[in-house]
mmCIF file of C-alpha atoms and ligand atoms in Angstrom:
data_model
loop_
_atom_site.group_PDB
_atom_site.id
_atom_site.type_symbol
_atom_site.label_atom_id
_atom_site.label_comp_id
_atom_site.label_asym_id
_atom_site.label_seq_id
_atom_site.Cartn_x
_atom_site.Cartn_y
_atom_site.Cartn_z
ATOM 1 C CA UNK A 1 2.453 14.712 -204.407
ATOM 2 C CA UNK A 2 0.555 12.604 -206.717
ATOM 3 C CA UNK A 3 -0.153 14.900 -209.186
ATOM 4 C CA UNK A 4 3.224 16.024 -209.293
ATOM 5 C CA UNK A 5 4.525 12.655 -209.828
ATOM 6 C CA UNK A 6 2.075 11.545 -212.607
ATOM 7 C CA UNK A 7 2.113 14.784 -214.598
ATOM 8 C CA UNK A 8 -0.186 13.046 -217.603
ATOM 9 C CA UNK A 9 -2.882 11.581 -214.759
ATOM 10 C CA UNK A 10 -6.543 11.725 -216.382
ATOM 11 C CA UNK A 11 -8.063 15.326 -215.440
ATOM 12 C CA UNK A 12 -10.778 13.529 -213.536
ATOM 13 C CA UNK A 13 -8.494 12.165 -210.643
ATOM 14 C CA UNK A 14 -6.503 15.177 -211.664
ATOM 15 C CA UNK A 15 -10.054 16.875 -210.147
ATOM 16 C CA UNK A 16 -10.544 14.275 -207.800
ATOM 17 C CA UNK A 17 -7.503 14.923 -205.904
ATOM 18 C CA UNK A 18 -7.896 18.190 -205.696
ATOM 19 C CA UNK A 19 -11.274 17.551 -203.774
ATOM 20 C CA UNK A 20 -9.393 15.404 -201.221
ATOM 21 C CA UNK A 21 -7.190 17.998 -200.591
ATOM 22 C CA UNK A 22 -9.582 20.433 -199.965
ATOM 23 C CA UNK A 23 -11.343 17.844 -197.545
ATOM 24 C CA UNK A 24 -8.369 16.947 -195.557
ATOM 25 C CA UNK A 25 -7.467 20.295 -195.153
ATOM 26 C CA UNK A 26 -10.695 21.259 -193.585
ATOM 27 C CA UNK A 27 -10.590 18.240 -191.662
ATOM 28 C CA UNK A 28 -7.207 19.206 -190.145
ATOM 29 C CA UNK A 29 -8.674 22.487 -189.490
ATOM 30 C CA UNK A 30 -11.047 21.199 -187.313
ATOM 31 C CA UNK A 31 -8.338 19.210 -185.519
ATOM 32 C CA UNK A 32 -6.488 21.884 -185.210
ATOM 33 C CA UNK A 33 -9.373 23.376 -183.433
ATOM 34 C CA UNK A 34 -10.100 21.038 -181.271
ATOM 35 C CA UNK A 35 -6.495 21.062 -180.354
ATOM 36 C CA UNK A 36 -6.766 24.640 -179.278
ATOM 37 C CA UNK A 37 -10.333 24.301 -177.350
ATOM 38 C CA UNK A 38 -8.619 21.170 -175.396
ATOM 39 C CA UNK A 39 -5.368 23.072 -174.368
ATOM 40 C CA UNK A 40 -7.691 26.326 -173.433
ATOM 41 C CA UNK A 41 -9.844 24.089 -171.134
ATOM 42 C CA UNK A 42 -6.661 23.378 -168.508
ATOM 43 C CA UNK A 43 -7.497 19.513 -168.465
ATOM 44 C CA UNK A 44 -11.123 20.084 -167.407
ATOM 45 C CA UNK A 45 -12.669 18.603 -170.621
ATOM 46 C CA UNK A 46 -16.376 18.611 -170.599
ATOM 47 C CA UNK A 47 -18.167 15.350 -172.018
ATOM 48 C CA UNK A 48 -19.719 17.302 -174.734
ATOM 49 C CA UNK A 49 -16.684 18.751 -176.020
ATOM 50 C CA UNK A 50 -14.990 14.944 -175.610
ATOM 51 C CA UNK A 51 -18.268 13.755 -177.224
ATOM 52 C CA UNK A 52 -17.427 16.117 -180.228
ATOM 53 C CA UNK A 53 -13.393 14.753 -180.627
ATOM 54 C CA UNK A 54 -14.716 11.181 -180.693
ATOM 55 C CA UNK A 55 -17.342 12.175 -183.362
ATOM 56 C CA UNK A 56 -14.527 13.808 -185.271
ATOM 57 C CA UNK A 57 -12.245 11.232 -184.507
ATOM 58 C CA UNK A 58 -14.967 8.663 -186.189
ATOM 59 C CA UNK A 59 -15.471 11.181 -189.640
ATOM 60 C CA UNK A 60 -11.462 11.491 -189.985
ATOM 61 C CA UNK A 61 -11.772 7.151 -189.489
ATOM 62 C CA UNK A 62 -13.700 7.007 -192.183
ATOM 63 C CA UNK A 63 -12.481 9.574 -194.668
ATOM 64 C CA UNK A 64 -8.661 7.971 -194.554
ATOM 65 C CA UNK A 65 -11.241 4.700 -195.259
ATOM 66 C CA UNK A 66 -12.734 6.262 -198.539
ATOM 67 C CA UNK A 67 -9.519 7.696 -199.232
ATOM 68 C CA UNK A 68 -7.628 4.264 -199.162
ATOM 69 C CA UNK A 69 -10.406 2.877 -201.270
ATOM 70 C CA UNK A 70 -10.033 5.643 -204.131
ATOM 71 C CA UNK A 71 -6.027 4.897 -203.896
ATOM 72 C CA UNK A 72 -6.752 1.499 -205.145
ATOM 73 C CA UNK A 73 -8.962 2.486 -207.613
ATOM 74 C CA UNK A 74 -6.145 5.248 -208.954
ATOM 75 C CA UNK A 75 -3.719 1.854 -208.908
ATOM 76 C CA UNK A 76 -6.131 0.209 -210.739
ATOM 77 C CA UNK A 77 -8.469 2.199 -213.102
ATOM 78 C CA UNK A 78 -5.759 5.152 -213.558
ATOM 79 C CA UNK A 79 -3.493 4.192 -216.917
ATOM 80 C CA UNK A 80 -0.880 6.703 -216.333
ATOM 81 C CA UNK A 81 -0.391 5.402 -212.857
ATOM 82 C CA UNK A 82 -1.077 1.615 -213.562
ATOM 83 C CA UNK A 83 1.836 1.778 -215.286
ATOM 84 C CA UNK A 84 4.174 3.901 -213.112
ATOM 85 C CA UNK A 85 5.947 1.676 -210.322
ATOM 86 C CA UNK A 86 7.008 4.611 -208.272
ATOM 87 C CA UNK A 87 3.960 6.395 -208.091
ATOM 88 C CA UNK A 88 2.869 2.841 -207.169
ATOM 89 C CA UNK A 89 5.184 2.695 -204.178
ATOM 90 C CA UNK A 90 3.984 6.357 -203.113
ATOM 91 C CA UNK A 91 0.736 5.177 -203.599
ATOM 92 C CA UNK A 92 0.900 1.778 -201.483
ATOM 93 C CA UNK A 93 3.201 4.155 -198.634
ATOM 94 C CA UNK A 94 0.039 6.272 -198.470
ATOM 95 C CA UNK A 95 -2.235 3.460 -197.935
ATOM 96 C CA UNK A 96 0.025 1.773 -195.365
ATOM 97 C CA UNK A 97 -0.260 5.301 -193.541
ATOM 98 C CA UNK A 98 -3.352 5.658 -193.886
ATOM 99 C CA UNK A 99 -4.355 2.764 -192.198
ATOM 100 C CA UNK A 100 -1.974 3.043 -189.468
ATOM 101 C CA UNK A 101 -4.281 6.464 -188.763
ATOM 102 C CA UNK A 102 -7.337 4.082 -188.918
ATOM 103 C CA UNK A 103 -5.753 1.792 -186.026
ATOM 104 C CA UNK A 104 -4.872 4.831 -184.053
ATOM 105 C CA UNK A 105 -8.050 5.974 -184.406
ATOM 106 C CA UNK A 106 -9.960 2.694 -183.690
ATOM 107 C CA UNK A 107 -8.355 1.855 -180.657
ATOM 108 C CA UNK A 108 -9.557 5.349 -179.048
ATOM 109 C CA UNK A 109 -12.706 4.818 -180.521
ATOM 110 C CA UNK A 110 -13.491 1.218 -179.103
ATOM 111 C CA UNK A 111 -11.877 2.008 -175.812
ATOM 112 C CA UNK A 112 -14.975 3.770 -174.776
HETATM 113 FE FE1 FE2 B 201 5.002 9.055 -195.532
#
């Protein structure tokens, strides 16, 4: 979305994005995975496997973490987009989004 929006954006966020994309899409495999293990398992969820969705739960935490951080440097360091209001907006939406996840995630996280 970013890259279609800022269609001059320096090649090295250009490359940059591309490698979160990559990362978040293997992270939502192994969601997705999870998913599938949990409904196969007819509510009878051993500790190890809820052991391994809170350890995932923590590495997804703090990827949309990193992730908000190199938004704000994009805002910031990125000329193209520093001077682009809407793909500021999109930018800021993403952020807000992001760290709506991060709540989510937090509060299953610290309930243990
Ligand atoms: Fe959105």
């Amino acid at each position: 979305m970013i890259r279609e929006l800022v269609r001059n954006l320096e090649q090295k966020y250009v490359e940059a994005l591309q490698g979160w994309e990559k990362a978040f899409s293997e992270a939502h495999h192994r969601v997705i995975r999870y998913i599938e293990t949990v409904n196969r398992s007819n509510g009878q969820v051993s500790q190890a496997l809820y052991q391994d969705i809170l350890q995932l739960t923590q590495f997804c935490l703090q990827q949309s973490e990193q992730f908000i951080r190199f938004c704000r440097t994009l805002m910031e360091a990125s000329e193209p987009i520093s001077t682009n209001p809407t793909a500021k907006v999109v930018l800021n939406h993403i952020i807000i989004e992001s760290e709506y996840f991060i709540g989510v995630a937090q509060t299953i996280l610290y309930q243990q």
